[in-house]
C-alpha positions as a Python dict, from the first residue, in 0.01 Angstrom:
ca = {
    (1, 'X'): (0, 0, 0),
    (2, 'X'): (-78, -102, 347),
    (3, 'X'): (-133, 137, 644),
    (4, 'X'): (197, 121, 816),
    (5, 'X'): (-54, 102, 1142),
    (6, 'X'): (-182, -202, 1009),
    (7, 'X'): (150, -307, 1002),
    (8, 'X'): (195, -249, 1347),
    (9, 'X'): (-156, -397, 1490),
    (10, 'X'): (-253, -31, 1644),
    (11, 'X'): (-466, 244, 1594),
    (12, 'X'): (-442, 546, 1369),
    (13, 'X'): (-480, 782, 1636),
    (14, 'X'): (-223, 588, 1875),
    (15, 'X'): (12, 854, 2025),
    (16, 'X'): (428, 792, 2024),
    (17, 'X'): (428, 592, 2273),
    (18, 'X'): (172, 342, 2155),
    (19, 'X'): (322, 348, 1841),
    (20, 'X'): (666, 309, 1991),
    (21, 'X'): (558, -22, 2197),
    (22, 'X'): (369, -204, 1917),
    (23, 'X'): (675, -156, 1667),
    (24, 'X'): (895, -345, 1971),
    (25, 'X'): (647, -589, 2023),
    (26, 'X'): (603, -639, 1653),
    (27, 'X'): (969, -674, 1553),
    (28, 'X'): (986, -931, 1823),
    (29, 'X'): (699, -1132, 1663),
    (30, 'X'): (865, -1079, 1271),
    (31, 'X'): (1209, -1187, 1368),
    (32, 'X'): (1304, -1499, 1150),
    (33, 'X'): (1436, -1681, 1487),
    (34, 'X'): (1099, -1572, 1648),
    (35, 'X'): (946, -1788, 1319),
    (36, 'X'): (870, -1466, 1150),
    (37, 'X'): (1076, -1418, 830),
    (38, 'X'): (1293, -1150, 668),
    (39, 'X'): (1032, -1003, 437),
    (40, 'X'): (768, -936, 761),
    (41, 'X'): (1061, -813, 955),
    (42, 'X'): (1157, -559, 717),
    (43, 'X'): (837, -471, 695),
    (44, 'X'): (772, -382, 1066),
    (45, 'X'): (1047, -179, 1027),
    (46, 'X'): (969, 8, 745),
    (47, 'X'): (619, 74, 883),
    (48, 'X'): (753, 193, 1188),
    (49, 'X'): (993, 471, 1019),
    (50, 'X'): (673, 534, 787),
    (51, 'X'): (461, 680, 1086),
    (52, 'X'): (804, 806, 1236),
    (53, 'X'): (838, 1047, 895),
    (54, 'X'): (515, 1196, 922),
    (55, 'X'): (242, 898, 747),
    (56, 'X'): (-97, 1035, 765),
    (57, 'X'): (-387, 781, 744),
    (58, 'X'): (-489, 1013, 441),
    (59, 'X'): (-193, 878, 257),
    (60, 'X'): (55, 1166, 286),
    (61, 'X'): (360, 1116, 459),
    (62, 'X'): (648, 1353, 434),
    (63, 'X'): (947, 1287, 231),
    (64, 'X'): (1287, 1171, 451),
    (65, 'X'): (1528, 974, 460),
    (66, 'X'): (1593, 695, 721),
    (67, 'X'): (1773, 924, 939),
    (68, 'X'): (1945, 1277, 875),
    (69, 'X'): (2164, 1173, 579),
    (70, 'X'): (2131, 843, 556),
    (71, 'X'): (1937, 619, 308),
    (72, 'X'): (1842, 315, 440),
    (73, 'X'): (1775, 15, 199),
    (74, 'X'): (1562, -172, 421),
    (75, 'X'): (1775, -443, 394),
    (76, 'X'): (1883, -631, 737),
    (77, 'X'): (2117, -946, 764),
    (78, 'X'): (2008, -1225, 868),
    (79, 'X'): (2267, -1505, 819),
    (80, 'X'): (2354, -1890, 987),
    (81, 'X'): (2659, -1866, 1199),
    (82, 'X'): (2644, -1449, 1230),
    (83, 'X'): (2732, -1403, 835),
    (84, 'X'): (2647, -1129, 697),
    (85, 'X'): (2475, -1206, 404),
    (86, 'X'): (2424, -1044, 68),
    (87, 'X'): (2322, -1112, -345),
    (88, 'X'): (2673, -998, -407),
    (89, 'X'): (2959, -936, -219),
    (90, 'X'): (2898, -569, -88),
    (91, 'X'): (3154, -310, -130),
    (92, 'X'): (3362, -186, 92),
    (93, 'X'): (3240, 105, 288),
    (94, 'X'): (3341, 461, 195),
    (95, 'X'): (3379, 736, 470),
    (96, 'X'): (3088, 935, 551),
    (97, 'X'): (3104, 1329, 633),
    (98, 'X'): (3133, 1275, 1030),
    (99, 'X'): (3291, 929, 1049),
    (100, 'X'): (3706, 901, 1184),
    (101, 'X'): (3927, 711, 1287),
    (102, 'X'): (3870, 624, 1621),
    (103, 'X'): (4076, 453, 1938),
    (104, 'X'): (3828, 227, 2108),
    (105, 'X'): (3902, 167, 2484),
    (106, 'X'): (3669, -126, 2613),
    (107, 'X'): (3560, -316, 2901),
    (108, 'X'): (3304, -581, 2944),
    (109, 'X'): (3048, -553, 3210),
    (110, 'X'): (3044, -928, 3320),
    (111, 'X'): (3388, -842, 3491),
    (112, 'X'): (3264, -566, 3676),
    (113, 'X'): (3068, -757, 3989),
    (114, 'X'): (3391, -953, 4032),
    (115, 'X'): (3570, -678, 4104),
    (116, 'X'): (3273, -453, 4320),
    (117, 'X'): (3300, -216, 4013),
    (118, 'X'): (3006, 31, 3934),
    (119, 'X'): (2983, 200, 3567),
    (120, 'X'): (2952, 545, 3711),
    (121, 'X'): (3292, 513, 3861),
    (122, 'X'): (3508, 806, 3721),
    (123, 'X'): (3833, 579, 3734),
    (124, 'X'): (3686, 265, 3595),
    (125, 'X'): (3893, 218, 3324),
    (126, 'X'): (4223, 335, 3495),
    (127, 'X'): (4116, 36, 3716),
    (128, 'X'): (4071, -224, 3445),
    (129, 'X'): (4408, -159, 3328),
    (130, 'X'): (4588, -174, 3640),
    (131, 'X'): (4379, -521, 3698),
    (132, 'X'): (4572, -748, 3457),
    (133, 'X'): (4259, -859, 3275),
    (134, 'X'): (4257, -1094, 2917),
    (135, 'X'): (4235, -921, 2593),
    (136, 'X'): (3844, -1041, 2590),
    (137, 'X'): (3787, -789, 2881),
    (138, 'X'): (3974, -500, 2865),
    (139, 'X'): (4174, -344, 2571),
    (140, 'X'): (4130, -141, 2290),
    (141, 'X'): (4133, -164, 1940),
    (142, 'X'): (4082, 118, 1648),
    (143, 'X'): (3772, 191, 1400),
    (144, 'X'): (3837, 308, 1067),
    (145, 'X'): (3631, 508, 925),
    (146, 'X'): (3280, 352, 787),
    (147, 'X'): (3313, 99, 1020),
    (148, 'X'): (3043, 20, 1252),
    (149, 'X'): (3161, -40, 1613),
    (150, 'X'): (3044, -422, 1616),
    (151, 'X'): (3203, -440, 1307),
    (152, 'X'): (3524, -323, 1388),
    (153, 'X'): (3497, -559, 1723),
    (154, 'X'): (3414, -864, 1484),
    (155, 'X'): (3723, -824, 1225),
    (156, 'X'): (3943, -753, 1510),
    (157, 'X'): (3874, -1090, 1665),
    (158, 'X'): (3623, -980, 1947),
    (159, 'X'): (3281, -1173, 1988),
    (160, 'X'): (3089, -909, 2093),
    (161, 'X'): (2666, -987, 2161),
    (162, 'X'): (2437, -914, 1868),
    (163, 'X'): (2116, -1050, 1726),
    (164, 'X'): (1905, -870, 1465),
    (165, 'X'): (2200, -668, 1372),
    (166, 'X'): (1930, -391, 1195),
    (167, 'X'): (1922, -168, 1475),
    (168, 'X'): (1594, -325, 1595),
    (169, 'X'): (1676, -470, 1962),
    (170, 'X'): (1918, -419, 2220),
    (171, 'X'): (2143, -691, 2199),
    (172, 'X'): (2471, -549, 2093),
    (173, 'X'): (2415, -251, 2294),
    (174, 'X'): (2711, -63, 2429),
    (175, 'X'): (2715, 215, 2732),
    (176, 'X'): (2944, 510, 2606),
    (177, 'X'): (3146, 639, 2898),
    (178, 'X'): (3353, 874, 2643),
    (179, 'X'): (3332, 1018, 2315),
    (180, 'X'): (3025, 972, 2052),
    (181, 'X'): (2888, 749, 1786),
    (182, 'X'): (2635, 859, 1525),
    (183, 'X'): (2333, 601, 1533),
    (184, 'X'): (2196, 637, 1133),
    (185, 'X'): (1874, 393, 1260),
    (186, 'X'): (1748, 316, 1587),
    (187, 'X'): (1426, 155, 1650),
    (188, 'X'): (1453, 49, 2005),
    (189, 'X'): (1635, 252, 2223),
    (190, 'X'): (1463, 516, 2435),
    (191, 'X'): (1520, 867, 2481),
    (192, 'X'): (1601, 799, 2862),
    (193, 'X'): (1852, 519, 2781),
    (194, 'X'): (2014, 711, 2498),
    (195, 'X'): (2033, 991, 2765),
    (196, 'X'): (2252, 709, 3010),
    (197, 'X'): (2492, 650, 2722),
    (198, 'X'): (2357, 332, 2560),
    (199, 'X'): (2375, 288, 2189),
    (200, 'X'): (2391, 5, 1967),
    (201, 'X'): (2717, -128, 1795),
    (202, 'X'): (2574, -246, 1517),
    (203, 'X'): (2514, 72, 1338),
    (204, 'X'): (2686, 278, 1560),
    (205, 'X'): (3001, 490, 1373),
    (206, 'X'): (3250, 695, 1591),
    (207, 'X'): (3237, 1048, 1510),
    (208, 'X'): (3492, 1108, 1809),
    (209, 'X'): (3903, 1042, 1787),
    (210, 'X'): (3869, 821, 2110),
    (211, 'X'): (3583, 602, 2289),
    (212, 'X'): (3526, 440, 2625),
    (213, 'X'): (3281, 205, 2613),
    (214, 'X'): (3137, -112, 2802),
    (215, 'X'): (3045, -392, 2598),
    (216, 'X'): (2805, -675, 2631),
    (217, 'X'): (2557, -484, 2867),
    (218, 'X'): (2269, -687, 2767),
    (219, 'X'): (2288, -803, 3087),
    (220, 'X'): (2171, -491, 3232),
    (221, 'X'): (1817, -487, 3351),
    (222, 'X'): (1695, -143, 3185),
    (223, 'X'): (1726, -359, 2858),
    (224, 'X'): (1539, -719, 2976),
    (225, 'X'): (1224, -567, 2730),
    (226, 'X'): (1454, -486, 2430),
    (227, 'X'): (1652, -799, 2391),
    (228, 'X'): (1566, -1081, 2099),
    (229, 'X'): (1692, -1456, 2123),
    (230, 'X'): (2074, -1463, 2099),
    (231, 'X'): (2053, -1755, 1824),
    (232, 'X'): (2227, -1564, 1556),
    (233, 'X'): (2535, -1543, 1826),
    (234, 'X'): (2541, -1815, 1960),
    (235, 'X'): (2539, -1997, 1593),
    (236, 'X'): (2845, -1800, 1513),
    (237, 'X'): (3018, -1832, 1837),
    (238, 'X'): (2901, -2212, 1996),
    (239, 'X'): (3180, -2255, 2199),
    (240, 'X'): (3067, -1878, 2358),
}
């Protein structure tokens, strides 16, 4: 099998943070609307939580899972007009130990200029409802359990941002201003930015009764390097 570094284009002694920004620039490269193609992308990723598990150039790697828990297939979706796509028609989700019900309180963060509002304000949601916006900006909506927040969004009738929808870039990235979501793979966010309170929606599962979170933050500057063309979104949304 080939060396997960090899993979990645970098060096067997490369530390973390080598690692960390050839996987990024890599799964960039491999996306299908980059002209890379499923296969490589699923690849890149699978190299990258290879090394992440322990790989040793010797061949030994340790034995995990994706992430605590979790067993993850390697599959992504990559599908015209933001379908997710599948052999067969896939189940629907059971509840995992962790994963409730959850109220969702959102906002998005394009309205926030217009109004001079900053996302460390500790009333900015008691000022979104008092400002009369539509039910694309402010509202709420709730999760059921084994839902993914995007998910939840999307069958609720919300066009929320999203591109690679695998957890690999930071296009449907949320900030979490209350509550917590469990993240079961997360290639691209760093440790700083998951300290601010951004996670991704995609894979992101409430493990909290209630959430407050600001959607469509892509527009943010901390994630300019994490972002991947918005072609899958704008396919399934063209009048967006």
């Amino acid at each position: 099998m080939e060396s997960p570094f090899d993979v990645l284009l970098v060096d067997e002694d490369a530390d973390d943070e080598e690692v960390e920004q050839a996987y990024r620039r890599r799964v960039k490269e491999a996306h299908p609307d980059q002209g890379g193609s499923v296969e490589e992308f699923q690849a890149v990723r699978r190299a990258y939580e290879r090394i992440q598990a322990g790989y040793e150039p010797n061949g030994t790697e340790a034995e995990t899972t994706a992430s605590a828990g979790e067993t993850d297939t390697g599959e992504t979706n990559f599908g015209t007009g933001g379908e997710r796509t599948a052999s067969q028609p896939e189940p629907e989700p059971e509840p995992k130990p962790g994963q409730v019900s959850s109220d969702v309180e959102y906002l998005n963060y394009e309205v926030l200029s217009d109004f001079g509002w900053e996302t460390d304000d500790d009333d900015l949601f008691g000022k979104a409802a008092a400002a009369g916006l539509d039910d694309e900006d402010y509202g709420a909506f709730e999760v059921h359990p084994g839902e993914s927040l995007l998910e939840a969004a999307e069958d609720r009738g919300f066009a929320w941002p999203f591109a690679c929808r695998g957890g690999a870039c930071a296009n449907c990235a949320i900030l979490l201003l209350d509550g917590e979501l469990s993240m079961p793979a997360s290639h691209v966010l760093p440790d700083e930015l998951m300290d601010e309170g951004f996670r991704l929606s995609c894979n992101g599962m409430p493990i909290t009764d209630e959430l407050k979170v600001v959607y469509n933050v892509k527009h943010m500057p901390e994630l300019d390097d994490l972002l991947l063309p918005p072609q899958p979104f704008e396919n399934a949304y063209p009048n967006r």
